GROMACS .gro file of N, CA and C in nm:
model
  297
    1UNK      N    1   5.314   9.553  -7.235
    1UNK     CA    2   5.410   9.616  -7.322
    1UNK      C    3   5.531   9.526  -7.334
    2UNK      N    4   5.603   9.532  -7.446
    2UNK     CA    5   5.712   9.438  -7.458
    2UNK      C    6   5.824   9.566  -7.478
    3UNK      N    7   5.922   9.448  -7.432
    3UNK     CA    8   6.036   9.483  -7.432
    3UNK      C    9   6.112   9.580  -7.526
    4UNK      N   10   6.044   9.553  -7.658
    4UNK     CA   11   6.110   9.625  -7.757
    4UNK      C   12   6.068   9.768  -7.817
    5UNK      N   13   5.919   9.767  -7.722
    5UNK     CA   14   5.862   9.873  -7.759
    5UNK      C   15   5.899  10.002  -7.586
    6UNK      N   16   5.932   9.920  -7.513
    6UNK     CA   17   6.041   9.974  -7.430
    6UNK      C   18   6.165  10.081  -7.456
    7UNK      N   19   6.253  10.004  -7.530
    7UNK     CA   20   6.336  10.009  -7.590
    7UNK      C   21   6.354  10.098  -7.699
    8UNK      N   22   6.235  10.093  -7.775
    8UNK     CA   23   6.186  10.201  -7.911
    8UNK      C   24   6.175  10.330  -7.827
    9UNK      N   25   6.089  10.330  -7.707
    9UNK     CA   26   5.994  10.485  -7.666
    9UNK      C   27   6.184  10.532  -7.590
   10UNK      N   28   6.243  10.425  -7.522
   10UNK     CA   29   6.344  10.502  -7.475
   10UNK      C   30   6.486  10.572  -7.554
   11UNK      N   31   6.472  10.524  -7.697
   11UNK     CA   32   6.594  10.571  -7.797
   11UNK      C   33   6.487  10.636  -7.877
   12UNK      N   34   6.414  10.688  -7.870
   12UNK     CA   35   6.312  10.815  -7.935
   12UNK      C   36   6.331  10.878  -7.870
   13UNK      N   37   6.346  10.886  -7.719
   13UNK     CA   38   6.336  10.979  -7.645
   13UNK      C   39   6.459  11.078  -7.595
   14UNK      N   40   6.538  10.963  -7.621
   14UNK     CA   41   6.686  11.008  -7.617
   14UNK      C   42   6.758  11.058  -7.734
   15UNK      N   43   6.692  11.042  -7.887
   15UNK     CA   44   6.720  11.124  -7.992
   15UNK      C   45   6.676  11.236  -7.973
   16UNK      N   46   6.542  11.280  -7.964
   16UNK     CA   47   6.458  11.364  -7.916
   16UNK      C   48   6.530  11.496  -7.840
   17UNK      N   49   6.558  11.443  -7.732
   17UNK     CA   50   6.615  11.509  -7.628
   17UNK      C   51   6.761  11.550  -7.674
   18UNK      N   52   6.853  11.463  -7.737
   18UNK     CA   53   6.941  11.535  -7.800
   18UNK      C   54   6.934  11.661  -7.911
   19UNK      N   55   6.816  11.604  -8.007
   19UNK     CA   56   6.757  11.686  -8.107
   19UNK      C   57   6.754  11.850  -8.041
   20UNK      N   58   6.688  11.831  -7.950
   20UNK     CA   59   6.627  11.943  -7.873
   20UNK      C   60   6.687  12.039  -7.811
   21UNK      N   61   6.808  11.955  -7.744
   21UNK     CA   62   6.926  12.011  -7.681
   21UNK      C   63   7.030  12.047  -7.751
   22UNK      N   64   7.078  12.020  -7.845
   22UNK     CA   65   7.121  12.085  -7.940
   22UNK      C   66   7.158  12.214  -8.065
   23UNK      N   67   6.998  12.201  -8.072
   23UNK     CA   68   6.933  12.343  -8.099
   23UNK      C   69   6.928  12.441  -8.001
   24UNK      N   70   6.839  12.409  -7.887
   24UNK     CA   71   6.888  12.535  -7.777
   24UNK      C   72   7.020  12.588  -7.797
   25UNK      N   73   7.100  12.475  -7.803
   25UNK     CA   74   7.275  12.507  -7.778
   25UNK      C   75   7.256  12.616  -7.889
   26UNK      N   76   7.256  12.604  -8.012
   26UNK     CA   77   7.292  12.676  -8.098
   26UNK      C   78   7.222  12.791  -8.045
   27UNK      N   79   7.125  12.776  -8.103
   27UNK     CA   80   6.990  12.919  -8.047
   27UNK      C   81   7.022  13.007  -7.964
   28UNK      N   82   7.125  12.962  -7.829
   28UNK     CA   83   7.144  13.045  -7.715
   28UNK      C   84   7.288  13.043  -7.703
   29UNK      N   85   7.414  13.037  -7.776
   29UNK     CA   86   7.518  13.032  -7.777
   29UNK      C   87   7.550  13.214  -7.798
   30UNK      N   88   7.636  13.257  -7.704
   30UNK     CA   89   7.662  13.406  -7.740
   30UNK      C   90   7.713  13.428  -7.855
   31UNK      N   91   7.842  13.367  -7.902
   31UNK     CA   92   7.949  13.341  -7.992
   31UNK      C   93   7.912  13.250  -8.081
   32UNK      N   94   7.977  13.242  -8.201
   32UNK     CA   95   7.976  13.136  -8.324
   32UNK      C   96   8.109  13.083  -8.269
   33UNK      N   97   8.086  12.958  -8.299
   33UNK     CA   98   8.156  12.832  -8.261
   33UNK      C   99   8.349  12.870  -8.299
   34UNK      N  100   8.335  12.954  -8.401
   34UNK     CA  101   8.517  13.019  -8.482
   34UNK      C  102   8.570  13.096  -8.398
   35UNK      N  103   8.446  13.213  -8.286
   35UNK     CA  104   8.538  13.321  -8.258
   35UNK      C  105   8.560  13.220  -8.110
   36UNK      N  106   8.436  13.124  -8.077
   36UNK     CA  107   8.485  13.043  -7.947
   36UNK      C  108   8.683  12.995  -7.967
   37UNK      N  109   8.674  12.930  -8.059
   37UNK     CA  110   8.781  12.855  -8.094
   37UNK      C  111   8.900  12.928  -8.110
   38UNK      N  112   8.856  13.084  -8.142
   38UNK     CA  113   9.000  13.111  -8.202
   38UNK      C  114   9.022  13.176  -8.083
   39UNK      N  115   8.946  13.238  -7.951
   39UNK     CA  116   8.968  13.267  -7.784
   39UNK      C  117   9.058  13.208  -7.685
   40UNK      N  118   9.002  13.001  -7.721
   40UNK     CA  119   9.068  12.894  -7.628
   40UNK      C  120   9.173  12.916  -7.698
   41UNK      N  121   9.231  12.901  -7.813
   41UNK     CA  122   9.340  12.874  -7.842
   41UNK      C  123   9.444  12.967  -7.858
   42UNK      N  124   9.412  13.163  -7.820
   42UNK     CA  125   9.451  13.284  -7.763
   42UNK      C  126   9.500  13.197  -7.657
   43UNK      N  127   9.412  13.148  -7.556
   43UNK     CA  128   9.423  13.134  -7.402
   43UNK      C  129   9.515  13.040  -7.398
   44UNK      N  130   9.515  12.914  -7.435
   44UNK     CA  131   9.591  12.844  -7.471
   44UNK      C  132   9.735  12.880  -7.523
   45UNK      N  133   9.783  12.944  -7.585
   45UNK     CA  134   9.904  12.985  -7.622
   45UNK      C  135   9.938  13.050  -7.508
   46UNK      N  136   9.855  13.120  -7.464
   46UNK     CA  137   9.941  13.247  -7.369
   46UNK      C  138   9.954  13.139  -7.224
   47UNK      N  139   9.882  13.042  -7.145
   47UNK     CA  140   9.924  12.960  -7.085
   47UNK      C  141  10.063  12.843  -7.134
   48UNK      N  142  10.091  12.835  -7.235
   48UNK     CA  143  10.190  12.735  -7.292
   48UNK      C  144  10.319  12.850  -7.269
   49UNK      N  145  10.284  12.950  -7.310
   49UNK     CA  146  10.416  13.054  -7.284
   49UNK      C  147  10.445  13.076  -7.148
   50UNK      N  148  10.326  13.095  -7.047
   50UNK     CA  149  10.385  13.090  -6.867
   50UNK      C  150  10.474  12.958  -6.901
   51UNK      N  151  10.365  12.826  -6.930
   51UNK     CA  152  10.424  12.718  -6.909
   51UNK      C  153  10.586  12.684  -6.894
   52UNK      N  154  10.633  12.741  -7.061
   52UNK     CA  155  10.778  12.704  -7.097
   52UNK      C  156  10.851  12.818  -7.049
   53UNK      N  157  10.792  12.911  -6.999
   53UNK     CA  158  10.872  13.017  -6.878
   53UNK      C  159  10.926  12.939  -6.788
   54UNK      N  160  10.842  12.901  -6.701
   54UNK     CA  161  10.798  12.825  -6.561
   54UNK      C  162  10.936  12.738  -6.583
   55UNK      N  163  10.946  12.660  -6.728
   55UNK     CA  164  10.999  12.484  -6.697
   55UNK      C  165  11.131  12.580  -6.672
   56UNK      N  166  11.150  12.684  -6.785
   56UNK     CA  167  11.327  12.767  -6.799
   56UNK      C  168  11.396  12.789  -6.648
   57UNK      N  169  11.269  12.845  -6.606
   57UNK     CA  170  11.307  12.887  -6.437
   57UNK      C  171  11.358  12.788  -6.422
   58UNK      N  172  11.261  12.662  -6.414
   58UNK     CA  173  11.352  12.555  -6.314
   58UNK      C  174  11.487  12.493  -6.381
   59UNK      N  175  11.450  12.441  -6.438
   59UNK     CA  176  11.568  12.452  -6.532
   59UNK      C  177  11.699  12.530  -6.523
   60UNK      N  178  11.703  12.656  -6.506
   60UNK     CA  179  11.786  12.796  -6.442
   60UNK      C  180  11.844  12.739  -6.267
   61UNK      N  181  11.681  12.734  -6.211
   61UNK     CA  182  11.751  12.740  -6.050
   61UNK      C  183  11.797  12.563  -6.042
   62UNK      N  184  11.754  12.488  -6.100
   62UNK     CA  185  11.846  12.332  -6.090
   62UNK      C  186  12.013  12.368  -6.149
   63UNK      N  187  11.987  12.382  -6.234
   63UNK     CA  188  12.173  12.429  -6.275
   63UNK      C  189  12.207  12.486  -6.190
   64UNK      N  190  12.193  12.628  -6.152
   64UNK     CA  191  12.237  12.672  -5.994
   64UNK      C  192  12.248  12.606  -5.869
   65UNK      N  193  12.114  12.543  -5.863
   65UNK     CA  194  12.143  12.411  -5.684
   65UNK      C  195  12.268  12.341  -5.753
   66UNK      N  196  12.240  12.254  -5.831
   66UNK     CA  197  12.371  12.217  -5.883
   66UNK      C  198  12.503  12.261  -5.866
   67UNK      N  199  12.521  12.396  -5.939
   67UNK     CA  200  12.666  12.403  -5.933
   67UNK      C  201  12.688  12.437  -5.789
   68UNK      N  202  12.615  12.492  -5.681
   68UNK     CA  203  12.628  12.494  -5.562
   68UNK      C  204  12.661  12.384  -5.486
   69UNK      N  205  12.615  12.288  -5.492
   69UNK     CA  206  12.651  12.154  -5.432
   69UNK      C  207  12.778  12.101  -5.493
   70UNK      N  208  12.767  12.119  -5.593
   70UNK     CA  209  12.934  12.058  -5.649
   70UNK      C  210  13.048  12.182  -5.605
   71UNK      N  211  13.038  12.279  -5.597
   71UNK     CA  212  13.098  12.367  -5.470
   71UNK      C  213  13.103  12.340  -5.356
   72UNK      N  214  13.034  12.329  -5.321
   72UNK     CA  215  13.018  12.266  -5.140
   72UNK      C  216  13.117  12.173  -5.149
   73UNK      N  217  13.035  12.015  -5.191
   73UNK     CA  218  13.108  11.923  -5.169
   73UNK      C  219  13.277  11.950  -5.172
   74UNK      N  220  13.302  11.950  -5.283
   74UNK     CA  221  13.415  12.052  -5.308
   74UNK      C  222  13.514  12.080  -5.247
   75UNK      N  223  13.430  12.193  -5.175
   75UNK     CA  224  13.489  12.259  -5.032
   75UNK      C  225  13.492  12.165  -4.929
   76UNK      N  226  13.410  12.052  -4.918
   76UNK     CA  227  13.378  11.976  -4.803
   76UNK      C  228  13.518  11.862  -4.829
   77UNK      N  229  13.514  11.829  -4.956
   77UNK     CA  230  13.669  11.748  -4.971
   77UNK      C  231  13.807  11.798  -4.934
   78UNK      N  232  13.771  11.894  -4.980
   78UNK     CA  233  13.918  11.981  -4.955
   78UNK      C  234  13.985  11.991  -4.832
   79UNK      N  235  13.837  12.012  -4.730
   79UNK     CA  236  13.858  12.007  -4.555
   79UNK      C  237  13.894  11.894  -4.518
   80UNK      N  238  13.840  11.756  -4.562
   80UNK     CA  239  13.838  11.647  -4.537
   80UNK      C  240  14.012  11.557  -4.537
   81UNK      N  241  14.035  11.621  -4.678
   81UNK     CA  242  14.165  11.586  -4.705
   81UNK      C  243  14.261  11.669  -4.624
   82UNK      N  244  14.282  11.775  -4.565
   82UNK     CA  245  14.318  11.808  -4.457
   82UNK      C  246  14.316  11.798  -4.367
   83UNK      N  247  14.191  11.736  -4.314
   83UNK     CA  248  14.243  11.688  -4.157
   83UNK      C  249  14.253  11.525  -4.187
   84UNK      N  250  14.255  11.426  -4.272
   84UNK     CA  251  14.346  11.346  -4.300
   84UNK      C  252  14.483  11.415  -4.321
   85UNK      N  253  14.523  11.495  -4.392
   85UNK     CA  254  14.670  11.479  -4.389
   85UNK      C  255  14.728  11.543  -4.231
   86UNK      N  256  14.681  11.610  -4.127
   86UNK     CA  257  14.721  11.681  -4.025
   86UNK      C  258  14.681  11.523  -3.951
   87UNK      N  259  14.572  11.414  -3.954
   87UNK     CA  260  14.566  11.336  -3.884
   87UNK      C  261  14.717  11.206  -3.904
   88UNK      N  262  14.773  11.213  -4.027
   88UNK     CA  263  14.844  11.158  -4.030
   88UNK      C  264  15.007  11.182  -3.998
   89UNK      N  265  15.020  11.330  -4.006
   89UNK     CA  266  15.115  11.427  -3.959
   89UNK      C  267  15.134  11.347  -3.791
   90UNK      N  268  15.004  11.395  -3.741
   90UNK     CA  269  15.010  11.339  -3.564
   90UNK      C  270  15.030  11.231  -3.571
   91UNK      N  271  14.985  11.118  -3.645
   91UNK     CA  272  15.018  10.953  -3.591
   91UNK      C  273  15.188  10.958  -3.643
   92UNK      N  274  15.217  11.070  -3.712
   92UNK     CA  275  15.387  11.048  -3.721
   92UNK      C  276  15.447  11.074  -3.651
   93UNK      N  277  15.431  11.200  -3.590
   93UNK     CA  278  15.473  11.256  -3.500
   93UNK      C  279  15.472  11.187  -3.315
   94UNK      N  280  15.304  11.143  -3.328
   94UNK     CA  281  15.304  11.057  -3.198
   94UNK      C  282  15.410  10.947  -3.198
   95UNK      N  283  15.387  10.864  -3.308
   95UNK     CA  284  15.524  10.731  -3.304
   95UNK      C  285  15.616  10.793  -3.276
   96UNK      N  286  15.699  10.894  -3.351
   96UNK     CA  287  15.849  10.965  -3.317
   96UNK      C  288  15.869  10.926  -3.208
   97UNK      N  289  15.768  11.029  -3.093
   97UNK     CA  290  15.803  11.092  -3.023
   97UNK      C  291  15.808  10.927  -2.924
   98UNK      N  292  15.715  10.804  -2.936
   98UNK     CA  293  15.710  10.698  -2.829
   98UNK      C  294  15.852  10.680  -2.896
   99UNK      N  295  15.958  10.653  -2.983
   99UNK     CA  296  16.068  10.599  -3.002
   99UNK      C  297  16.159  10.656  -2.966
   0.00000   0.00000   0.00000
């Protein structure tokens, strides 16, 4: 046998088999291919709507961590700059008092 007749029996066989498989598909499909389509894309919408829920949330609780931390810090400067100014109060007060 040659090569090409190889080659012939194996792309016959593989049309074939698509041919074949194909038709089943149709033959044994519950649904017509429209009401499939117009289901995924029900399902589809209603997942895209959790979706752009979901991003809002985060979106929502990042602005919140946010303004929380820029509060904090905030607060954390405010302390900071106070015991600098009480630390510098004492180095005045300590000199005074050595003079």
């Amino acid at each position: 046998m040659s090569g090409k007749f190889k080659t012939g029996i194996a792309i016959t066989g593989f049309l074939a088999g698509s041919v074949i498989g194909g038709v089943t598909a149709v033959l044994t499909a519950r649904r017509p291919g429209h009401d499939v389509r117009v289901e995924l894309y029900a399902k589809y919408l209603v997942q895209k709507k959790r979706f752009d829920d979901l991003a809002d949330e985060v979106r929502l609780e990042s602005a919140r961590i946010e303004d929380e931390y820029l509060r904090v810090r905030d607060q954390i400067e405010a302390q900071m700059n106070e015991i600098d100014r009480e630390a510098v109060k004492a180095a005045h007060s300590e000199k005074s008092e050595q003079t």
